[in-house]
PDB file of C-alpha atoms in Angstrom:
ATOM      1  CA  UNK H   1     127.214 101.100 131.117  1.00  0.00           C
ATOM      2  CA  UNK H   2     124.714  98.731 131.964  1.00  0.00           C
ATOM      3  CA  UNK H   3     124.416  95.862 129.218  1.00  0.00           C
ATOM      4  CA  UNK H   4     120.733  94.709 128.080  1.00  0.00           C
ATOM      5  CA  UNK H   5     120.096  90.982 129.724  1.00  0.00           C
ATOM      6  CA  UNK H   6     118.886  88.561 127.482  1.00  0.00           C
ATOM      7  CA  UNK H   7     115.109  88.865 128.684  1.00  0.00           C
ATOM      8  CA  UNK H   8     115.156  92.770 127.807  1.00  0.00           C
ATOM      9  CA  UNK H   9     116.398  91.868 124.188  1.00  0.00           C
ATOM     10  CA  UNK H  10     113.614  89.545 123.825  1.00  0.00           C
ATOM     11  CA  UNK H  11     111.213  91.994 124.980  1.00  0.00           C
ATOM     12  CA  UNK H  12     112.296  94.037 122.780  1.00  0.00           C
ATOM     13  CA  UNK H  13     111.571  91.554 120.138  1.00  0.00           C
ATOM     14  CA  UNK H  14     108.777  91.163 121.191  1.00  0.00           C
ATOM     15  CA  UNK H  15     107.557  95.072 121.488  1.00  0.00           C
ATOM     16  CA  UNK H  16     108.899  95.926 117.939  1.00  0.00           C
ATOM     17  CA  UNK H  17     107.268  92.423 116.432  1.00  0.00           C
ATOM     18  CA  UNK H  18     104.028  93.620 118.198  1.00  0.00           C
ATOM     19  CA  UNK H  19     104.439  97.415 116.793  1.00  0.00           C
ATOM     20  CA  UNK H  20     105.650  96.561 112.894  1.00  0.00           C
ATOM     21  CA  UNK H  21     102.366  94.067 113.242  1.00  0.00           C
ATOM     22  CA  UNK H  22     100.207  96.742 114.044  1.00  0.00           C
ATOM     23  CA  UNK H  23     101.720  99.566 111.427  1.00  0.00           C
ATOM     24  CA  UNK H  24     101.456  96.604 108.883  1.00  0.00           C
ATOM     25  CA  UNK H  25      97.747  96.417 109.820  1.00  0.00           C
ATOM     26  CA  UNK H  26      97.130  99.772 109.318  1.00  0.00           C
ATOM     27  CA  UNK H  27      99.142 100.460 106.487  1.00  0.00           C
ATOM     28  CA  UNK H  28      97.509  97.390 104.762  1.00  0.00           C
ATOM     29  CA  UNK H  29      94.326  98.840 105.159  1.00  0.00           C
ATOM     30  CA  UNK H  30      94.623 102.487 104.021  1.00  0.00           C
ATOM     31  CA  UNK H  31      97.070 101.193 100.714  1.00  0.00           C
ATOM     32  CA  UNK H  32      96.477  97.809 100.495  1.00  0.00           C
ATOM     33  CA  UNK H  33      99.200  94.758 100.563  1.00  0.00           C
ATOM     34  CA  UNK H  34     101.508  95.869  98.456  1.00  0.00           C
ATOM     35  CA  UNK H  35     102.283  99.045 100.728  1.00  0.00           C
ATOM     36  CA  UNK H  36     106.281 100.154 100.259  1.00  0.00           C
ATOM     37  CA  UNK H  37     107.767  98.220 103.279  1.00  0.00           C
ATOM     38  CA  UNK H  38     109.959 101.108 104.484  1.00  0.00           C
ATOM     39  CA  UNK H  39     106.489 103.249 104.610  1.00  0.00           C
ATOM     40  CA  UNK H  40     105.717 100.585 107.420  1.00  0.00           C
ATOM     41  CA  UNK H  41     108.922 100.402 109.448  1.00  0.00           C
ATOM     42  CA  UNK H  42     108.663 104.485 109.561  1.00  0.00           C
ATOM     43  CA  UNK H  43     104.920 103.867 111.292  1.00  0.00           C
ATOM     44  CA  UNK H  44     105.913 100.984 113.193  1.00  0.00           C
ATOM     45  CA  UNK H  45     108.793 103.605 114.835  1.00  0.00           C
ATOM     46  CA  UNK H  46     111.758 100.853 113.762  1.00  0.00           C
ATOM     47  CA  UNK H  47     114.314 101.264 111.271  1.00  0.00           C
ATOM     48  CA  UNK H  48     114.193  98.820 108.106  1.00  0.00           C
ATOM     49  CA  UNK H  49     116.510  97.013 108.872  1.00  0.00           C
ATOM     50  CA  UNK H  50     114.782  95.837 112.563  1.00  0.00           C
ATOM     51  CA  UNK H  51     111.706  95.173 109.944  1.00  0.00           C
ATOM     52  CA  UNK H  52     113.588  92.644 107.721  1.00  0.00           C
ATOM     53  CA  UNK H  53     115.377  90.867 110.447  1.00  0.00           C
ATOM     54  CA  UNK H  54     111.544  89.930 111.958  1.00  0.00           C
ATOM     55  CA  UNK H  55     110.582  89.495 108.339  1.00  0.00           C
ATOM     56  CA  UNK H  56     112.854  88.997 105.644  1.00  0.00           C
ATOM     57  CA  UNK H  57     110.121  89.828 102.959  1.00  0.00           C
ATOM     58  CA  UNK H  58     106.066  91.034 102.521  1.00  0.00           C
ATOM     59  CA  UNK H  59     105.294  87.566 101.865  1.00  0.00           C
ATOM     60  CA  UNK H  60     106.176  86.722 105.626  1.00  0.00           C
ATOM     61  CA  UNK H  61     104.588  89.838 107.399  1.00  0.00           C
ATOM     62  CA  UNK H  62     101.453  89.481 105.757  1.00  0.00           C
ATOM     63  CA  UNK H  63     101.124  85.926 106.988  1.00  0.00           C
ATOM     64  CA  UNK H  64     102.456  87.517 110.271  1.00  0.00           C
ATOM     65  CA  UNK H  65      99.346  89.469 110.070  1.00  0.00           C
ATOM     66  CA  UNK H  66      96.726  87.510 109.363  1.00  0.00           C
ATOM     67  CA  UNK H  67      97.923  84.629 111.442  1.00  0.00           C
ATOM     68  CA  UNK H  68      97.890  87.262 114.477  1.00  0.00           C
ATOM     69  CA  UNK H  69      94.166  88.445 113.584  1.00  0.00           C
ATOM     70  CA  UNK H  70      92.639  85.232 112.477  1.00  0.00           C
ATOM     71  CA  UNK H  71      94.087  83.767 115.816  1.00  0.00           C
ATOM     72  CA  UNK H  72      92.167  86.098 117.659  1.00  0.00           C
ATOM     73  CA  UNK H  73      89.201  86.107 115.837  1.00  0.00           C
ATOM     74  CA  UNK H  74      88.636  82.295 115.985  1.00  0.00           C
ATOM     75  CA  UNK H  75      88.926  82.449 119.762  1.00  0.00           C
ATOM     76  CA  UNK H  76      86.491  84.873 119.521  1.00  0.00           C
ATOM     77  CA  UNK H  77      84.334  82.705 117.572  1.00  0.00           C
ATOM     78  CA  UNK H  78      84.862  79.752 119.834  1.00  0.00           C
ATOM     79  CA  UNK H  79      84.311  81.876 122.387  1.00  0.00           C
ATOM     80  CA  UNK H  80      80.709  83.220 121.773  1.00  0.00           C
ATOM     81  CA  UNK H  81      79.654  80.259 120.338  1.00  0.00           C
ATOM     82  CA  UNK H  82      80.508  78.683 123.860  1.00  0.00           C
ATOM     83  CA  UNK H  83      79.062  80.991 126.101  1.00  0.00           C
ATOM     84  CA  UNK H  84      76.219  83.072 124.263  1.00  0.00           C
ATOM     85  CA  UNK H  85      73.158  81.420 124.207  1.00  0.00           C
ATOM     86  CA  UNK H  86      71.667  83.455 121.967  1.00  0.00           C
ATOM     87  CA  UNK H  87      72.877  82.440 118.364  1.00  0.00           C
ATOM     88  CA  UNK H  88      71.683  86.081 116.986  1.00  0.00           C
ATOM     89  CA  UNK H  89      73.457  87.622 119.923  1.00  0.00           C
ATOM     90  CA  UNK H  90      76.281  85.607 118.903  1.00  0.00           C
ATOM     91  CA  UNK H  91      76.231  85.935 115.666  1.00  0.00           C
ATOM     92  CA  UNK H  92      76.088  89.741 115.515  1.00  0.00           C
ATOM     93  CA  UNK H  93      78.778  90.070 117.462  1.00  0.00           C
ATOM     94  CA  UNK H  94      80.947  87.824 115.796  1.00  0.00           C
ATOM     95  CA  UNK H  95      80.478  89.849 112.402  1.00  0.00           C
ATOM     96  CA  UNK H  96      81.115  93.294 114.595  1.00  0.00           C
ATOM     97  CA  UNK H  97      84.750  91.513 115.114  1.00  0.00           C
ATOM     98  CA  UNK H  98      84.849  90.445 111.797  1.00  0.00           C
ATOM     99  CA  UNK H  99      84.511  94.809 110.897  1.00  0.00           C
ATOM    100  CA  UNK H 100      86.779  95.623 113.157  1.00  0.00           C
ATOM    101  CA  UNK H 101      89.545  93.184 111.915  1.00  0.00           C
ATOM    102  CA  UNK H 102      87.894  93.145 108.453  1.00  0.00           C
ATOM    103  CA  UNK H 103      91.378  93.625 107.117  1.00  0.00           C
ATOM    104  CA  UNK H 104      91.841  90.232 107.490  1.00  0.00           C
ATOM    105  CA  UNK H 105      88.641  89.150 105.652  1.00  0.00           C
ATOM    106  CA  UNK H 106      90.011  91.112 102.637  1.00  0.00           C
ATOM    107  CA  UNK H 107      93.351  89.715 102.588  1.00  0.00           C
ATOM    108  CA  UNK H 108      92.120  85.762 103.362  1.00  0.00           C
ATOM    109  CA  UNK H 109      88.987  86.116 101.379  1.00  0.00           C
ATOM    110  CA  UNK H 110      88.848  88.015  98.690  1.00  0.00           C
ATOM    111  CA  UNK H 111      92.219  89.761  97.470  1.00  0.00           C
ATOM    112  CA  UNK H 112      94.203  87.707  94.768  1.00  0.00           C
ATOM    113  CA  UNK H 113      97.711  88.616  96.091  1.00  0.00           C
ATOM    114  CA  UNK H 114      97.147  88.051  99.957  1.00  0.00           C
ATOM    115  CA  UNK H 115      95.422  84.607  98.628  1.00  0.00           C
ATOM    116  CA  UNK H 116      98.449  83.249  96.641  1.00  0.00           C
ATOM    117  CA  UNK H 117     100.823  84.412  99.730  1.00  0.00           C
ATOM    118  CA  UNK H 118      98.531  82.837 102.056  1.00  0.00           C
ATOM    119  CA  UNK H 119      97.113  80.141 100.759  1.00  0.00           C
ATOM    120  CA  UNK H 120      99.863  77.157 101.520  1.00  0.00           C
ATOM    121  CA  UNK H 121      99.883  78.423 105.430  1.00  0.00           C
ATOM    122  CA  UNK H 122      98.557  75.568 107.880  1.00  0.00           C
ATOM    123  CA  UNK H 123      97.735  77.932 110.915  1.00  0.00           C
ATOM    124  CA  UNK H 124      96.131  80.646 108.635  1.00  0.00           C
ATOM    125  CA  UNK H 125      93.845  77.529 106.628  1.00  0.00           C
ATOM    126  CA  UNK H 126      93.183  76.259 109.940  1.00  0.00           C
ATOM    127  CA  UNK H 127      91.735  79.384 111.217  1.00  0.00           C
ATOM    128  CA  UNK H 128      89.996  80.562 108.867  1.00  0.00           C
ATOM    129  CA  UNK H 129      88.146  77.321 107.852  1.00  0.00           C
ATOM    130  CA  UNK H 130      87.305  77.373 111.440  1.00  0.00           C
ATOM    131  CA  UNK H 131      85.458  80.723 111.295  1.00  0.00           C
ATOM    132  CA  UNK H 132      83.490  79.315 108.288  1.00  0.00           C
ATOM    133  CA  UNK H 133      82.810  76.421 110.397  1.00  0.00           C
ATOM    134  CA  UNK H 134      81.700  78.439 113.181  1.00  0.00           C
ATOM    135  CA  UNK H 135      79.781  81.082 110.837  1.00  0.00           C
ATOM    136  CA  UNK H 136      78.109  78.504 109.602  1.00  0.00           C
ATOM    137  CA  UNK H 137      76.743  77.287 112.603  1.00  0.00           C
ATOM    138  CA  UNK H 138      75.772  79.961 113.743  1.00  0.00           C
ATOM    139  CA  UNK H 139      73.500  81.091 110.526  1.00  0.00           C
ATOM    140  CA  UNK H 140      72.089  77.630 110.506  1.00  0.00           C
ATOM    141  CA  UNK H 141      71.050  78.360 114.214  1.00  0.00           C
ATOM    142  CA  UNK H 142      69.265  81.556 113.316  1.00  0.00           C
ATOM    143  CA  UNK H 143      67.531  80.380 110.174  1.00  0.00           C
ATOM    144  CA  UNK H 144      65.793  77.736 112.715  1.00  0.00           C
ATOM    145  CA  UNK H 145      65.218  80.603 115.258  1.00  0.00           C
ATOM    146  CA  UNK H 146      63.774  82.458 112.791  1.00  0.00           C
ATOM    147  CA  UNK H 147      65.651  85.483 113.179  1.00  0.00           C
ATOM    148  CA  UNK H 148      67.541  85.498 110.144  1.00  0.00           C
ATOM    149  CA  UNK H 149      66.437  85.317 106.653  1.00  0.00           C
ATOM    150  CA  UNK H 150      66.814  81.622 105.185  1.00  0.00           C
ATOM    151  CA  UNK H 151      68.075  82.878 101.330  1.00  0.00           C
ATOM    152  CA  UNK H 152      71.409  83.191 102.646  1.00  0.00           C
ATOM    153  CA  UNK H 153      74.219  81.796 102.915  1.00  0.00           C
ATOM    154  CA  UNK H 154      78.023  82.231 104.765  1.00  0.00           C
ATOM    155  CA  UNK H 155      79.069  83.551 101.600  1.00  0.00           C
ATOM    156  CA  UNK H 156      77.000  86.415 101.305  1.00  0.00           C
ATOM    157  CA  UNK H 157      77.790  87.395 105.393  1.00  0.00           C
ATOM    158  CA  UNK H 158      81.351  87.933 104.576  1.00  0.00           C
ATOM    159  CA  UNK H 159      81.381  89.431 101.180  1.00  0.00           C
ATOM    160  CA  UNK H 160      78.626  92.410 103.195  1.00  0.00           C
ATOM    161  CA  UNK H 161      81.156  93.130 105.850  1.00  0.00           C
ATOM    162  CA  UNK H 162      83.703  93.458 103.229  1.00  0.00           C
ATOM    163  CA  UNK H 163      82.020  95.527 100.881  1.00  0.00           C
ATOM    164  CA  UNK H 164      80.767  97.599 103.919  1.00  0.00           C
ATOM    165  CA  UNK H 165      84.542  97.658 105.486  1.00  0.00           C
ATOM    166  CA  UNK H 166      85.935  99.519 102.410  1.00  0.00           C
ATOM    167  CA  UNK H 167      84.693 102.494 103.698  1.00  0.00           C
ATOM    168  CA  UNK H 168      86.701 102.441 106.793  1.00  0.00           C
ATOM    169  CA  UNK H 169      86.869 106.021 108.547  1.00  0.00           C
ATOM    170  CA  UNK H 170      90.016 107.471 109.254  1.00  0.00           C
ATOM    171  CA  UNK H 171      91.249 108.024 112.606  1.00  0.00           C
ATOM    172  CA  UNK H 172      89.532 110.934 114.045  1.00  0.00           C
ATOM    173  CA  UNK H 173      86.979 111.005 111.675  1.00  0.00           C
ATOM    174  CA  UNK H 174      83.610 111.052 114.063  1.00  0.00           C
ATOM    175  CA  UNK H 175      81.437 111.875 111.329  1.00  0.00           C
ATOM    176  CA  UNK H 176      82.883 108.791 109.049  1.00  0.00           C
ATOM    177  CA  UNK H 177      82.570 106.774 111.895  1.00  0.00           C
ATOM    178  CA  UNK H 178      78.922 107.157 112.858  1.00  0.00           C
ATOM    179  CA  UNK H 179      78.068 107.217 109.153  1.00  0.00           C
ATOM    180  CA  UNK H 180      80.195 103.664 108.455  1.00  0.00           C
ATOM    181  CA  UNK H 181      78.304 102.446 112.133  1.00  0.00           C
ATOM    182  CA  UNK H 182      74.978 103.475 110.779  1.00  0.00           C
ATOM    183  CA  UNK H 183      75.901 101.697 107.331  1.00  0.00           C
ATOM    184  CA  UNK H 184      76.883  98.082 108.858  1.00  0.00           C
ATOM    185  CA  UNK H 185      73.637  98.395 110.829  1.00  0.00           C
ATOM    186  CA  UNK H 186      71.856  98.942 107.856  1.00  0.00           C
ATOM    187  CA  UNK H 187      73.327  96.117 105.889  1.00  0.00           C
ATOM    188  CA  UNK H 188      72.802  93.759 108.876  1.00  0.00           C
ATOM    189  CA  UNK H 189      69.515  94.501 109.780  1.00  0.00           C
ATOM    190  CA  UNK H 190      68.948  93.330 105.686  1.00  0.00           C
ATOM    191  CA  UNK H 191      69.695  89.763 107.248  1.00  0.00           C
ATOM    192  CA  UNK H 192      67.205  89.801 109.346  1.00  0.00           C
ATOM    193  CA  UNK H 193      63.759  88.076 109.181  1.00  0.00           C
ATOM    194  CA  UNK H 194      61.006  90.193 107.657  1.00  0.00           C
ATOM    195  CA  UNK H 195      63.307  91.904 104.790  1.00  0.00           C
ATOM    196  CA  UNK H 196      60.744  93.036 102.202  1.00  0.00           C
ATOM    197  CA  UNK H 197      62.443  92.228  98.890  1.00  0.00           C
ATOM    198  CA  UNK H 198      63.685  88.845  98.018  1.00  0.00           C
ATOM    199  CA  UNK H 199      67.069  88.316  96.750  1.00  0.00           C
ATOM    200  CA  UNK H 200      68.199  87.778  93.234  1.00  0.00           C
ATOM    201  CA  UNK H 201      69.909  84.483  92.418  1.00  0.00           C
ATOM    202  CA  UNK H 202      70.409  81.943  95.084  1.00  0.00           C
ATOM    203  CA  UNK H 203      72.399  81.844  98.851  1.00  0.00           C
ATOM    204  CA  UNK H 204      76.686  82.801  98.308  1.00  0.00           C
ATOM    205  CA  UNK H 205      78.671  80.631 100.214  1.00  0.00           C
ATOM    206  CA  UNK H 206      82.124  80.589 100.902  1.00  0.00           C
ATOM    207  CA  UNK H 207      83.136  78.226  97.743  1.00  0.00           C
ATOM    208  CA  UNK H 208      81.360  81.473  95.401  1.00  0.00           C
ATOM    209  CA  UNK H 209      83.738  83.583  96.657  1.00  0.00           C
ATOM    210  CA  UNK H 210      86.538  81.578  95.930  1.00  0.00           C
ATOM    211  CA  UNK H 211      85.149  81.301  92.348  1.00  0.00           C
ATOM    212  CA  UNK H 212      84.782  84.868  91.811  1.00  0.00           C
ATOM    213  CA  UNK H 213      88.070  85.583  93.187  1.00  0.00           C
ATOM    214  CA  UNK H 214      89.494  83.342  90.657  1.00  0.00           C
ATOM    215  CA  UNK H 215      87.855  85.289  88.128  1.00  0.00           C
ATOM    216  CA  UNK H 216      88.644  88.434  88.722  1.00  0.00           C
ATOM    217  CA  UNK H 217      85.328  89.116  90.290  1.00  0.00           C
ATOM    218  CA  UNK H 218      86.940  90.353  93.468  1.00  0.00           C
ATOM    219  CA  UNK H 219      89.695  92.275  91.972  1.00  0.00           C
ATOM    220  CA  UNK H 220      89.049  96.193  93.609  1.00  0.00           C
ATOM    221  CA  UNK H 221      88.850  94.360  97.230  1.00  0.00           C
ATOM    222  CA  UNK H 222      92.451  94.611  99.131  1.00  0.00           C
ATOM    223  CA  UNK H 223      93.205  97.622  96.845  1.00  0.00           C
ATOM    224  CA  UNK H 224      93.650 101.502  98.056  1.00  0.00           C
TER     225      UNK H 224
END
């Protein structure tokens, strides 16, 4: 019989790293973190033992995970704030990948466990402050545009897409989906210039939501 060569084994490494990382995703967003590990190595199609020899415990695959999403979304960051012009055209479709990897906003942001675990990890700090940064720049663009309402903040971007992304739709489900699309729209189009209503208290940035998190003010984000 035909023995594997060493570049097969490693992409086979490689494949079941890539497949426990996207069960863990998943799994992490219909339970929360603290998802029974072996619940995850049956999605991922791997035994548990495969899963513990990638990572030997949850603390290590939820960095896995959010280092793997935050990654990508700060390249898309960098990205459109290189090449889109338009900072409200940039902007919106920077917070569309924040939804669709809002996972990671919950874990880095706002839940208390994933925080802890995370919050001592250079490449995860790194990319993540970089969002901000980029966030940031981007509002500040489109408050001087005048496309976007100047009583907010970065703060209050991030905890709407988290709030909204809570109601994630299962897979399948095309009347949850159009109804959580229709939803985010909603909530967005509240940033815009022109809202009716003024906001109570004063512009959330991200130093707020480290504060409420700290307080418990956070505590049913992250959470089945």
């Amino acid at each position: 019989m035909e023995q594997p060569t060493s570049a097969s084994l490693r992409a086979d490494a490689r494949r079941n790293r890539e497949q426990i990382i996207d069960a863990a995703r998943t799994m992490f967003l219909r339970m929360g973190v603290d998802v029974p590990m072996d619940e995850i190595a049956r999605a991922a199609g791997v035994g548990i033992g495969t899963l513990y020899r990638r990572f030997p415990d949850r603390a290590e695959l939820i960095k896995a995970v959010s280092r793997d999403s935050l990654h990508e979304m700060a390249e898309v960051a960098r990205g459109l704030e290189r090449d889109e012009p338009d900072p409200t055209v940039a902007l919106r479709d920077l917070l569309r990948t924040f939804r669709d990897r809002y996972l990671v906003i919950v874990m880095t942001a706002v839940s208390a466990h994933a925080f802890e675990t995370l919050k001592d990890t250079p490449a995860v700090i790194e990319d993540r402050d970089e969002l901000l940064v980029v966030v940031g720049r981007l509002l500040r663009r489109c408050q001087e545009q005048g496309t976007v309402r100047p009583d907010v903040a970065p703060g209050d971007l991030i905890l709407a897409v988290a709030a909204i992304s809570r109601l994630i739709p299962a897979p399948g489900d095309e009347l949850g989906a159009m109804v959580f699309d229709r939803l985010f729209a909603l909530v967005m189009d509240a940033f815009r210039v022109g809202s009716p209503a003024a906001l109570p208290g004063r512009p959330v940035d991200y130093p707020d939501v480290t504060q409420l998190r700290q307080h418990g003010g956070l505590a049913g984000f992250g959470r089945a």
